[in-house]
Structures are given as C-alpha cells and as structure tokens.
mmCIF file of C-alpha atoms and ligand atoms in Angstrom:
data_model
loop_
_atom_site.group_PDB
_atom_site.id
_atom_site.type_symbol
_atom_site.label_atom_id
_atom_site.label_comp_id
_atom_site.label_asym_id
_atom_site.label_seq_id
_atom_site.Cartn_x
_atom_site.Cartn_y
_atom_site.Cartn_z
ATOM 1 C CA UNK A 15 -27.850 -21.999 20.460
ATOM 2 C CA UNK A 16 -31.410 -20.631 19.568
ATOM 3 C CA UNK A 17 -30.788 -21.196 16.076
ATOM 4 C CA UNK A 18 -28.612 -22.574 13.824
ATOM 5 C CA UNK A 19 -26.832 -19.548 11.990
ATOM 6 C CA UNK A 20 -23.978 -20.031 9.520
ATOM 7 C CA UNK A 21 -22.156 -17.452 10.663
ATOM 8 C CA UNK A 22 -19.846 -16.612 7.617
ATOM 9 C CA UNK A 23 -22.748 -16.276 5.213
ATOM 10 C CA UNK A 24 -24.048 -13.407 7.181
ATOM 11 C CA UNK A 25 -25.231 -10.352 5.570
ATOM 12 C CA UNK A 26 -26.905 -7.199 6.857
ATOM 13 C CA UNK A 27 -30.469 -8.223 7.368
ATOM 14 C CA UNK A 28 -33.052 -8.626 10.640
ATOM 15 C CA UNK A 29 -33.439 -11.717 11.811
ATOM 16 C CA UNK A 30 -35.150 -12.411 15.647
ATOM 17 C CA UNK A 31 -33.071 -13.523 18.227
ATOM 18 C CA UNK A 32 -33.802 -13.876 21.798
ATOM 19 C CA UNK A 33 -34.473 -10.515 23.130
ATOM 20 C CA UNK A 34 -34.534 -6.790 22.953
ATOM 21 C CA UNK A 35 -35.082 -4.270 25.509
ATOM 22 C CA UNK A 36 -37.971 -2.035 26.123
ATOM 23 C CA UNK A 37 -38.295 1.311 27.988
ATOM 24 C CA UNK A 38 -41.507 3.836 28.264
ATOM 25 C CA UNK A 39 -41.525 7.155 28.577
ATOM 26 C CA UNK A 40 -44.952 8.079 30.533
ATOM 27 C CA UNK A 41 -45.692 10.954 32.836
ATOM 28 C CA UNK A 42 -42.207 12.425 32.303
ATOM 29 C CA UNK A 43 -39.830 9.553 33.324
ATOM 30 C CA UNK A 44 -39.053 6.422 31.699
ATOM 31 C CA UNK A 45 -39.498 3.085 33.273
ATOM 32 C CA UNK A 46 -37.470 0.264 34.047
ATOM 33 C CA UNK A 47 -36.354 -2.057 31.267
ATOM 34 C CA UNK A 48 -37.810 -5.224 30.145
ATOM 35 C CA UNK A 49 -36.558 -7.896 28.146
ATOM 36 C CA UNK A 50 -39.338 -9.092 25.539
ATOM 37 C CA UNK A 51 -38.862 -11.773 22.954
ATOM 38 C CA UNK A 52 -41.501 -10.524 20.521
ATOM 39 C CA UNK A 53 -40.415 -8.491 18.106
ATOM 40 C CA UNK A 54 -43.824 -6.495 17.389
ATOM 41 C CA UNK A 55 -44.940 -3.031 18.949
ATOM 42 C CA UNK A 56 -48.627 -2.048 18.989
ATOM 43 C CA UNK A 57 -49.140 1.931 19.302
ATOM 44 C CA UNK A 58 -52.044 4.140 18.532
ATOM 45 C CA UNK A 59 -53.149 4.721 14.387
ATOM 46 C CA UNK A 60 -52.231 8.038 15.491
ATOM 47 C CA UNK A 61 -48.601 8.189 16.938
ATOM 48 C CA UNK A 62 -46.637 10.429 16.122
ATOM 49 C CA UNK A 63 -43.844 8.832 14.695
ATOM 50 C CA UNK A 64 -45.806 7.658 12.211
ATOM 51 C CA UNK A 65 -47.654 10.838 10.840
ATOM 52 C CA UNK A 66 -44.689 13.315 12.187
ATOM 53 C CA UNK A 67 -41.694 11.274 12.060
ATOM 54 C CA UNK A 68 -40.504 11.679 15.687
ATOM 55 C CA UNK A 69 -38.294 8.833 15.379
ATOM 56 C CA UNK A 70 -34.191 8.017 15.341
ATOM 57 C CA UNK A 71 -31.860 5.540 15.635
ATOM 58 C CA UNK A 72 -28.194 4.191 16.351
ATOM 59 C CA UNK A 73 -25.766 1.904 15.286
ATOM 60 C CA UNK A 74 -22.580 0.090 17.520
ATOM 61 C CA UNK A 75 -21.233 -3.060 17.332
ATOM 62 C CA UNK A 76 -20.314 -5.955 19.829
ATOM 63 C CA UNK A 77 -17.619 -7.979 18.665
ATOM 64 C CA UNK A 78 -16.143 -11.642 20.482
ATOM 65 C CA UNK A 79 -12.676 -11.129 20.913
ATOM 66 C CA UNK A 80 -9.627 -13.170 20.573
ATOM 67 C CA UNK A 81 -9.592 -13.620 24.503
ATOM 68 C CA UNK A 82 -13.240 -15.131 24.368
ATOM 69 C CA UNK A 83 -14.391 -12.006 25.938
ATOM 70 C CA UNK A 84 -17.704 -9.930 24.257
ATOM 71 C CA UNK A 85 -16.963 -6.415 23.935
ATOM 72 C CA UNK A 86 -19.057 -3.114 22.555
ATOM 73 C CA UNK A 87 -17.016 -0.523 21.014
ATOM 74 C CA UNK A 88 -17.501 3.207 22.120
ATOM 75 C CA UNK A 89 -21.472 2.479 23.680
ATOM 76 C CA UNK A 90 -20.441 5.940 25.162
ATOM 77 C CA UNK A 91 -19.923 8.059 21.692
ATOM 78 C CA UNK A 92 -23.283 6.470 20.771
ATOM 79 C CA UNK A 93 -25.122 7.133 23.781
ATOM 80 C CA UNK A 94 -23.689 10.935 23.060
ATOM 81 C CA UNK A 95 -24.954 11.344 19.791
ATOM 82 C CA UNK A 96 -28.314 9.684 20.423
ATOM 83 C CA UNK A 97 -29.126 12.646 22.816
ATOM 84 C CA UNK A 98 -27.988 15.171 20.532
ATOM 85 C CA UNK A 99 -30.203 13.436 18.107
ATOM 86 C CA UNK A 100 -33.091 13.284 21.086
ATOM 87 C CA UNK A 101 -32.782 17.034 22.227
ATOM 88 C CA UNK A 102 -33.065 18.073 18.581
ATOM 89 C CA UNK A 103 -36.287 16.499 17.877
ATOM 90 C CA UNK A 104 -38.115 16.967 21.297
ATOM 91 C CA UNK A 105 -37.457 13.678 22.306
ATOM 92 C CA UNK A 106 -36.721 12.700 26.113
ATOM 93 C CA UNK A 107 -32.900 11.983 27.017
ATOM 94 C CA UNK A 108 -31.821 8.849 27.922
ATOM 95 C CA UNK A 109 -29.774 9.208 30.937
ATOM 96 C CA UNK A 110 -25.636 7.468 29.346
ATOM 97 C CA UNK A 111 -26.121 4.695 32.317
ATOM 98 C CA UNK A 112 -29.502 3.660 31.296
ATOM 99 C CA UNK A 113 -28.182 3.528 28.009
ATOM 100 C CA UNK A 114 -25.339 1.570 28.668
ATOM 101 C CA UNK A 115 -26.632 -0.908 31.424
ATOM 102 C CA UNK A 116 -29.423 -1.390 28.489
ATOM 103 C CA UNK A 117 -26.837 -2.492 26.317
ATOM 104 C CA UNK A 118 -24.918 -4.557 28.736
ATOM 105 C CA UNK A 119 -28.500 -6.395 29.326
ATOM 106 C CA UNK A 120 -28.900 -6.599 26.011
ATOM 107 C CA UNK A 121 -26.153 -8.204 24.863
ATOM 108 C CA UNK A 122 -25.435 -10.627 27.519
ATOM 109 C CA UNK A 123 -28.772 -11.720 27.317
ATOM 110 C CA UNK A 124 -28.563 -12.382 23.189
ATOM 111 C CA UNK A 125 -24.627 -13.699 23.669
ATOM 112 C CA UNK A 126 -25.038 -17.011 21.792
ATOM 113 C CA UNK A 127 -25.727 -14.490 18.911
ATOM 114 C CA UNK A 128 -22.442 -12.512 18.619
ATOM 115 C CA UNK A 129 -20.656 -14.042 15.546
ATOM 116 C CA UNK A 130 -17.762 -16.294 16.950
ATOM 117 C CA UNK A 131 -14.326 -14.439 16.969
ATOM 118 C CA UNK A 132 -12.700 -15.417 13.674
ATOM 119 C CA UNK A 133 -15.773 -15.338 11.739
ATOM 120 C CA UNK A 134 -15.734 -11.484 10.600
ATOM 121 C CA UNK A 135 -19.015 -11.289 11.669
ATOM 122 C CA UNK A 136 -20.348 -8.868 14.871
ATOM 123 C CA UNK A 137 -23.945 -8.284 16.796
ATOM 124 C CA UNK A 138 -25.154 -5.098 15.895
ATOM 125 C CA UNK A 139 -26.905 -3.120 18.332
ATOM 126 C CA UNK A 140 -29.769 -0.954 17.125
ATOM 127 C CA UNK A 141 -31.313 1.258 19.855
ATOM 128 C CA UNK A 142 -34.409 3.343 18.410
ATOM 129 C CA UNK A 143 -36.851 5.577 20.020
ATOM 130 C CA UNK A 144 -40.278 6.868 18.644
ATOM 131 C CA UNK A 145 -42.889 8.784 19.510
ATOM 132 C CA UNK A 146 -45.976 6.844 20.271
ATOM 133 C CA UNK A 147 -48.931 9.244 21.573
ATOM 134 C CA UNK A 148 -51.933 10.055 19.554
ATOM 135 C CA UNK A 149 -50.936 13.258 17.685
ATOM 136 C CA UNK A 150 -53.277 15.168 15.075
ATOM 137 C CA UNK A 151 -52.175 18.654 15.575
ATOM 138 C CA UNK A 152 -48.308 18.729 14.700
ATOM 139 C CA UNK A 153 -46.362 18.797 18.352
ATOM 140 C CA UNK A 154 -43.855 16.495 19.942
ATOM 141 C CA UNK A 155 -45.277 13.551 21.623
ATOM 142 C CA UNK A 156 -45.431 12.991 25.167
ATOM 143 C CA UNK A 157 -44.828 9.434 25.146
ATOM 144 C CA UNK A 158 -42.382 7.275 23.880
ATOM 145 C CA UNK A 159 -41.247 3.696 23.252
ATOM 146 C CA UNK A 160 -36.885 3.462 23.462
ATOM 147 C CA UNK A 161 -35.808 -0.103 22.138
ATOM 148 C CA UNK A 162 -32.718 -1.843 21.609
ATOM 149 C CA UNK A 163 -32.576 -4.759 19.645
ATOM 150 C CA UNK A 164 -29.703 -6.832 18.177
ATOM 151 C CA UNK A 165 -28.779 -8.804 15.025
ATOM 152 C CA UNK A 166 -25.768 -10.630 14.135
ATOM 153 C CA UNK A 167 -24.401 -9.062 10.906
ATOM 154 C CA UNK A 168 -21.857 -9.688 8.516
ATOM 155 C CA UNK A 169 -20.709 -7.332 6.008
ATOM 156 C CA UNK A 170 -23.372 -4.671 4.931
ATOM 157 C CA UNK A 171 -22.480 -4.977 1.049
ATOM 158 C CA UNK A 172 -21.873 -8.030 -1.219
ATOM 159 C CA UNK A 173 -19.185 -9.258 -1.567
ATOM 160 C CA UNK A 174 -17.373 -8.184 2.191
ATOM 161 C CA UNK A 175 -15.241 -5.732 1.752
ATOM 162 C CA UNK A 176 -14.901 -5.487 -2.164
ATOM 163 C CA UNK A 177 -14.952 -2.239 -3.609
ATOM 164 C CA UNK A 178 -18.521 -0.361 -4.457
ATOM 165 C CA UNK A 179 -19.084 1.943 -6.935
ATOM 166 C CA UNK A 180 -20.772 5.705 -6.010
ATOM 167 C CA UNK A 181 -22.993 7.897 -8.291
ATOM 168 C CA UNK A 182 -23.275 11.839 -7.411
ATOM 169 C CA UNK A 183 -26.591 12.828 -9.165
ATOM 170 C CA UNK A 184 -27.021 16.964 -8.689
ATOM 171 C CA UNK A 185 -31.179 15.651 -8.669
ATOM 172 C CA UNK A 186 -31.146 14.636 -5.206
ATOM 173 C CA UNK A 187 -30.001 16.152 -1.894
ATOM 174 C CA UNK A 188 -29.957 14.588 1.336
ATOM 175 C CA UNK A 189 -30.003 17.258 3.927
ATOM 176 C CA UNK A 190 -29.793 21.316 4.023
ATOM 177 C CA UNK A 191 -27.199 23.119 5.381
ATOM 178 C CA UNK A 192 -29.409 24.148 8.575
ATOM 179 C CA UNK A 193 -31.157 20.666 8.562
ATOM 180 C CA UNK A 194 -30.821 17.633 10.147
ATOM 181 C CA UNK A 195 -27.778 15.942 8.377
ATOM 182 C CA UNK A 196 -25.952 15.842 11.670
ATOM 183 C CA UNK A 197 -28.519 13.819 13.884
ATOM 184 C CA UNK A 198 -29.767 10.543 13.104
ATOM 185 C CA UNK A 199 -33.129 10.760 12.274
ATOM 186 C CA UNK A 200 -35.415 7.905 10.282
ATOM 187 C CA UNK A 201 -36.279 11.089 8.206
ATOM 188 C CA UNK A 202 -32.805 11.096 6.929
ATOM 189 C CA UNK A 203 -33.088 7.813 5.265
ATOM 190 C CA UNK A 204 -36.093 8.083 4.056
ATOM 191 C CA UNK A 205 -34.653 11.084 2.006
ATOM 192 C CA UNK A 206 -32.176 8.848 0.739
ATOM 193 C CA UNK A 207 -34.166 6.089 -0.654
ATOM 194 C CA UNK A 208 -34.848 7.512 -3.716
ATOM 195 C CA UNK A 209 -31.688 9.070 -4.370
ATOM 196 C CA UNK A 210 -30.146 5.107 -3.727
ATOM 197 C CA UNK A 211 -32.994 3.362 -5.924
ATOM 198 C CA UNK A 212 -31.973 5.876 -8.854
ATOM 199 C CA UNK A 213 -28.284 4.978 -8.313
ATOM 200 C CA UNK A 214 -29.028 1.102 -7.657
ATOM 201 C CA UNK A 215 -31.288 0.911 -10.979
ATOM 202 C CA UNK A 216 -27.782 2.446 -12.808
ATOM 203 C CA UNK A 217 -25.757 -0.020 -11.436
ATOM 204 C CA UNK A 218 -24.379 1.666 -8.769
ATOM 205 C CA UNK A 219 -24.071 0.594 -4.886
ATOM 206 C CA UNK A 220 -24.299 3.625 -2.802
ATOM 207 C CA UNK A 221 -25.405 7.343 -3.850
ATOM 208 C CA UNK A 222 -22.468 9.730 -2.606
ATOM 209 C CA UNK A 223 -23.918 13.333 -1.935
ATOM 210 C CA UNK A 224 -22.798 16.942 -2.496
ATOM 211 C CA UNK A 225 -23.768 20.035 -0.499
ATOM 212 C CA UNK A 226 -27.582 20.985 -1.127
ATOM 213 C CA UNK A 227 -26.929 24.690 -0.975
ATOM 214 C CA UNK A 228 -24.087 24.939 -4.262
ATOM 215 C CA UNK A 229 -23.541 21.263 -5.167
ATOM 216 C CA UNK A 230 -19.767 21.918 -4.902
ATOM 217 C CA UNK A 231 -18.449 20.341 -1.601
ATOM 218 C CA UNK A 232 -18.540 16.511 -1.060
ATOM 219 C CA UNK A 233 -20.263 15.802 1.775
ATOM 220 C CA UNK A 234 -21.097 12.062 2.462
ATOM 221 C CA UNK A 235 -22.581 8.412 1.343
ATOM 222 C CA UNK A 236 -26.150 7.482 2.153
ATOM 223 C CA UNK A 237 -24.747 5.100 4.555
ATOM 224 C CA UNK A 238 -21.551 6.856 6.067
ATOM 225 C CA UNK A 239 -18.775 9.173 6.040
ATOM 226 C CA UNK A 240 -16.440 9.932 3.119
ATOM 227 C CA UNK A 241 -12.497 9.372 3.386
ATOM 228 C CA UNK A 242 -10.146 10.029 0.701
ATOM 229 C CA UNK A 243 -6.541 9.536 1.078
ATOM 230 C CA UNK A 244 -4.138 11.981 -1.184
ATOM 231 C CA UNK A 245 -0.875 11.358 -3.218
ATOM 232 C CA UNK A 246 1.167 12.199 -0.093
ATOM 233 C CA UNK A 247 -1.006 9.695 1.614
ATOM 234 C CA UNK A 248 -3.122 12.023 3.640
ATOM 235 C CA UNK A 249 -6.538 10.868 5.153
ATOM 236 C CA UNK A 250 -8.806 14.002 4.040
ATOM 237 C CA UNK A 251 -12.454 13.308 5.314
ATOM 238 C CA UNK A 252 -15.370 16.314 5.034
ATOM 239 C CA UNK A 253 -15.903 19.008 7.487
ATOM 240 C CA UNK A 254 -19.640 19.903 6.995
ATOM 241 C CA UNK A 255 -22.474 20.706 9.476
ATOM 242 C CA UNK A 256 -25.085 18.906 7.618
ATOM 243 C CA UNK A 257 -23.060 15.265 7.569
ATOM 244 C CA UNK A 258 -23.388 12.499 10.336
ATOM 245 C CA UNK A 259 -20.176 12.614 13.114
ATOM 246 C CA UNK A 260 -19.365 9.016 12.562
ATOM 247 C CA UNK A 261 -18.091 7.689 15.347
ATOM 248 C CA UNK A 262 -16.169 4.769 13.122
ATOM 249 C CA UNK A 263 -14.472 8.399 10.881
ATOM 250 C CA UNK A 264 -13.806 9.666 14.526
ATOM 251 C CA UNK A 265 -12.115 6.183 15.268
ATOM 252 C CA UNK A 266 -10.172 6.649 11.694
ATOM 253 C CA UNK A 267 -8.651 9.660 12.379
ATOM 254 C CA UNK A 268 -7.340 9.012 15.662
ATOM 255 C CA UNK A 269 -5.743 5.859 14.244
ATOM 256 C CA UNK A 270 -4.329 7.376 11.472
ATOM 257 C CA UNK A 271 -2.979 9.734 14.068
ATOM 258 C CA UNK A 272 -1.302 6.972 15.886
ATOM 259 C CA UNK A 273 -0.105 5.126 12.977
ATOM 260 C CA UNK A 274 1.587 8.829 11.953
ATOM 261 C CA UNK A 275 -0.837 9.088 8.954
ATOM 262 C CA UNK A 276 -1.334 13.291 8.142
ATOM 263 C CA UNK A 277 -5.273 13.888 9.039
ATOM 264 C CA UNK A 278 -7.388 17.197 7.157
ATOM 265 C CA UNK A 279 -10.778 17.581 8.328
ATOM 266 C CA UNK A 280 -11.933 20.347 5.763
ATOM 267 C CA UNK A 281 -14.257 21.341 3.045
ATOM 268 C CA UNK A 282 -13.608 19.018 -0.010
ATOM 269 C CA UNK A 283 -14.314 20.758 -3.421
ATOM 270 C CA UNK A 284 -15.691 18.246 -5.718
ATOM 271 C CA UNK A 285 -12.983 19.112 -8.053
ATOM 272 C CA UNK A 286 -10.692 17.205 -6.075
ATOM 273 C CA UNK A 287 -12.079 13.993 -6.630
ATOM 274 C CA UNK A 288 -10.016 12.947 -9.280
ATOM 275 C CA UNK A 289 -6.813 13.744 -7.122
ATOM 276 C CA UNK A 290 -7.294 11.425 -4.136
ATOM 277 C CA UNK A 291 -5.815 7.877 -4.830
ATOM 278 C CA UNK A 292 -7.766 5.916 -2.794
ATOM 279 C CA UNK A 293 -11.743 6.558 -1.575
ATOM 280 C CA UNK A 294 -13.271 4.881 1.309
ATOM 281 C CA UNK A 295 -16.738 4.879 2.782
ATOM 282 C CA UNK A 296 -16.377 4.545 6.803
ATOM 283 C CA UNK A 297 -19.343 3.555 9.211
ATOM 284 C CA UNK A 298 -20.657 1.054 11.525
ATOM 285 C CA UNK A 299 -22.633 -1.304 9.333
ATOM 286 C CA UNK A 300 -19.855 -0.686 6.286
ATOM 287 C CA UNK A 301 -16.737 -0.453 8.590
ATOM 288 C CA UNK A 302 -14.299 0.839 5.898
ATOM 289 C CA UNK A 303 -15.577 -0.353 2.368
ATOM 290 C CA UNK A 304 -13.494 0.697 -0.356
ATOM 291 C CA UNK A 305 -14.665 2.689 -3.269
ATOM 292 C CA UNK A 306 -13.339 2.084 -6.755
ATOM 293 C CA UNK A 307 -15.239 4.367 -8.519
ATOM 294 C CA UNK A 308 -17.432 7.561 -8.454
ATOM 295 C CA UNK A 309 -19.293 8.932 -11.398
ATOM 296 C CA UNK A 310 -20.589 12.228 -11.437
ATOM 297 C CA UNK A 311 -22.251 13.113 -14.808
ATOM 298 C CA UNK A 312 -19.591 12.381 -17.765
ATOM 299 C CA UNK A 313 -17.156 12.019 -15.407
ATOM 300 C CA UNK A 314 -15.892 8.700 -14.116
ATOM 301 C CA UNK A 315 -13.374 8.924 -11.090
ATOM 302 C CA UNK A 316 -11.245 5.251 -10.547
ATOM 303 C CA UNK A 317 -9.280 4.690 -7.200
ATOM 304 C CA UNK A 318 -8.793 0.682 -8.124
ATOM 305 C CA UNK A 319 -10.165 -2.603 -7.797
ATOM 306 C CA UNK A 320 -8.460 -3.488 -4.186
ATOM 307 C CA UNK A 321 -8.337 -1.748 -0.777
ATOM 308 C CA UNK A 322 -5.703 0.831 -1.034
ATOM 309 C CA UNK A 323 -2.483 0.812 0.961
ATOM 310 C CA UNK A 324 -3.296 3.431 3.252
ATOM 311 C CA UNK A 325 -6.917 2.322 4.040
ATOM 312 C CA UNK A 326 -5.927 -1.006 4.463
ATOM 313 C CA UNK A 327 -3.858 -0.235 7.289
ATOM 314 C CA UNK A 328 -6.202 1.480 9.157
ATOM 315 C CA UNK A 329 -8.784 -0.856 8.440
ATOM 316 C CA UNK A 330 -6.676 -3.609 9.780
ATOM 317 C CA UNK A 331 -5.882 -1.426 13.289
ATOM 318 C CA UNK A 332 -9.441 -0.689 13.611
ATOM 319 C CA UNK A 333 -10.604 -4.094 13.094
ATOM 320 C CA UNK A 334 -7.741 -5.627 15.084
ATOM 321 C CA UNK A 335 -8.456 -3.329 18.045
ATOM 322 C CA UNK A 336 -12.142 -4.213 17.682
ATOM 323 C CA UNK A 337 -11.305 -8.047 18.316
ATOM 324 C CA UNK A 338 -8.754 -7.598 20.864
ATOM 325 C CA UNK A 339 -6.164 -8.596 18.631
ATOM 326 C CA UNK A 340 -4.329 -4.742 19.054
ATOM 327 C CA UNK A 341 -4.077 -2.931 21.644
ATOM 328 C CA UNK A 342 -7.433 -0.685 22.873
ATOM 329 C CA UNK A 343 -4.874 2.318 23.785
ATOM 330 C CA UNK A 344 -7.695 4.696 23.805
ATOM 331 C CA UNK A 345 -10.214 2.412 25.970
ATOM 332 C CA UNK A 346 -12.886 2.141 23.491
ATOM 333 C CA UNK A 347 -13.888 -1.279 24.317
ATOM 334 C CA UNK A 348 -16.400 -1.850 26.795
ATOM 335 C CA UNK A 349 -16.800 -5.718 28.486
ATOM 336 C CA UNK A 350 -19.846 -7.144 28.725
HETATM 337 N N1 PLP B 20 -23.138 8.642 7.930
HETATM 338 C C1 PLP B 20 -24.421 7.634 7.722
HETATM 339 C C2 PLP B 20 -25.819 9.168 7.013
HETATM 340 C C3 PLP B 20 -24.736 6.994 8.363
HETATM 341 O O1 PLP B 20 -25.875 6.485 8.330
HETATM 342 C C4 PLP B 20 -24.007 6.177 9.451
HETATM 343 C C5 PLP B 20 -24.023 5.338 10.207
HETATM 344 O O2 PLP B 20 -24.367 5.380 11.231
HETATM 345 C C6 PLP B 20 -22.606 7.369 9.697
HETATM 346 C C7 PLP B 20 -22.133 7.902 8.382
HETATM 347 C C8 PLP B 20 -21.500 6.681 10.531
HETATM 348 O O3 PLP B 20 -21.618 6.636 11.439
HETATM 349 P P1 PLP B 20 -20.806 5.608 12.698
HETATM 350 O O4 PLP B 20 -19.603 5.398 12.199
HETATM 351 O O5 PLP B 20 -21.179 6.303 13.724
HETATM 352 O O6 PLP B 20 -21.643 4.493 12.477
HETATM 353 C C1 COI B 21 -24.738 2.383 10.662
HETATM 354 O O1 COI B 21 -23.799 1.712 10.468
HETATM 355 O O2 COI B 21 -24.912 1.862 12.084
HETATM 356 C C2 COI B 21 -26.060 2.822 10.128
HETATM 357 O O3 COI B 21 -27.042 3.183 10.723
HETATM 358 C C3 COI B 21 -25.735 2.661 8.624
HETATM 359 C C4 COI B 21 -27.089 1.866 8.286
HETATM 360 C C5 COI B 21 -26.827 2.311 6.987
HETATM 361 C C6 COI B 21 -27.371 0.411 8.510
#
C-alpha cells in the first residue's frame, strides 16, 4: 500500500498512483512501453495538441471481484473505439495487443490502488494520446505520446447513484451532425465546458444536448449516453451519428435483452420526454445515474427521486457482472 485511501469516500478526482505507462510514436513506429512514476510530461511549446487539438482519450475500469481477482471490463471494445478516434484525427493506430498488454501491465503495477471488493469503487483507466511535434502550420503531428494512467475512483456525481437534474439549453450544441461527436476527442469536452457551467450555475448537475441541426431530437448528456424507460418497460436510447458509441450503453442493451426487456435504439423526439417513466445517464464514469428531472425552457419533466425498477434491475445485473457476482456470459471481463 503506497498511501492511505479512504475507499468508501472516493469521488472522481485525479490522484497520483504508483505508475503510468507511456509509449512514443517516432519515425513511424511505437516505442516499447515504459512504466513511469512521474505524473508530468515535457513537450514543445508548439506541440500540435496545444494549438490544434490532436488530443483524444478513452475511459474504462478495473474491478476487484468477489473471488479476489482483478478484472477489466471490455478493454477490447475501448481498443476498437480508440482506433476509430485516432483514425479520424490522423493519429497512429494502437494495435489491440499493444493496448491490452499496456492495460494489463499498468493495472498489475498499480494493483494496490484497485479499490477492494465491496467498497463500490474501481480503478479508472484513462488512455490518452496527444500529438507532440512542434507544428505551426496546421497539419497532423508526426510524433505522439500514448499514455495510460490509472486512478482509484468512486461515484462520478456526489452522493453515489443519487439522481441528478439535467438542463437542455438551446443556446448550446455539443456536436455537429457530420462533426466529431461520435469519437472521443478532447475538443468535444472543451465544447461542453461552458454549457455544463451554465447548467451548474442554474443548479443542475449535467447538460443534456439536442441534435445540433434542428434541436428536435435528444442526443446525449455531456458525460454519458441517454436511456429512457417507457410506460411499457421498453429501454429506449437515441440513434444518432453525433453521439459517442457508449460501451456501457451497449452492455446495458445486451443485458436488457438477456433480461427480456425490450430495447429500441432510434431517434427520440423531445416531445417524448414527458412519456418516459425512468431516465438514466449511462457511461463508464457515471455507470447508470438516474435522472430525476429534465428542464427545457418552461417545461419540467420529472422521473422520481429514486432509481426506477427497470434501471435498478439493469444496474444490479451490470455491476454484478463487473464484480463477479453475476455470470459473465458475454465474456466481457479480462483477468489481470
Ligand atoms: N457519452 C459521452 C459524451 C461520454 O463522455 C461517455 C463516457 O465515456 C459516454 C457517452 C459513455 O461511454 P462509455 O460507456 O463507453 O464510457
Ligand atoms: C468516461 O465515462 O470514461 C468518460 O470519459 C466520461 C467523463 C465524463 C469522465
């Protein structure tokens, strides 16, 4: 144990851990990975990522399971999504084997930072890639750093899975229809800082975005995908080319099908918001966070102060699989 951590009180904040793993792309190839205890990096003042935003990241988690083993949830899916992002940003591909080995190595080296089974915490794994070559004319970098850092985390929003309130604000958009909303680039999050601040200043926890072209259809939250449960118990989630393809949402859809819950992935018109009986935000960091209220202009839609029964069933099953209490029938977990 390297420092005393109050596992039950963990939130979602950075803290230094034993190590991170780093790779450098130079002369058209990746270096081998090196474990570093340093949490700083040095780069040119003209580095591409600082000026032109060649910066992307991923997010996944490792869990201490009931049988004492540590397992990572669906790293192969994050590897695929990472390469969708790097390909769009003209960054180098990370071969899946290199990614999975790096995840295994860094989690193993930081095993003392994996929150113990039963605390509700997990080890958040954050891969990040940045273009580092000095670039003054706009062009892709020819040098990159790929780093995977790890941080023990608890709930993303204060109060655990306490419901959050969401604001739809037509003054702001997250991502254009043919833009970069479907990939995990740093710029998408920069674009959501102001709408999130405005929402927070007005007493909300999170911003919910509509489609940027018409402001007619529900897209996603700044941190996570949208899922609504209809009166007849159907799990409905938006189909859009400008939202992130959430691995949690994909897992929930599969889990819902396993539990005999009907699933629809389709466009959700904003006029349907009052029809849902439960709404949840889903993602690696937020898991499934219930949404108690969505406000849009003068309309207030309420979904209850507790997680509803359908989302609860899905939450219990998914989190049960992640810590080995439920069978991992889809082979989502990779043992460290
Ligand atoms: N949507 C956005 C904007 C996100 O930042 C995230 C988090 O990664 C998600 C959705 C959920 O994706 P995942 O479940 O793969 O973490
Ligand atoms: C994640 O869930 O992994 C994310 O990247 C979302 C971010 C709000 C922390």
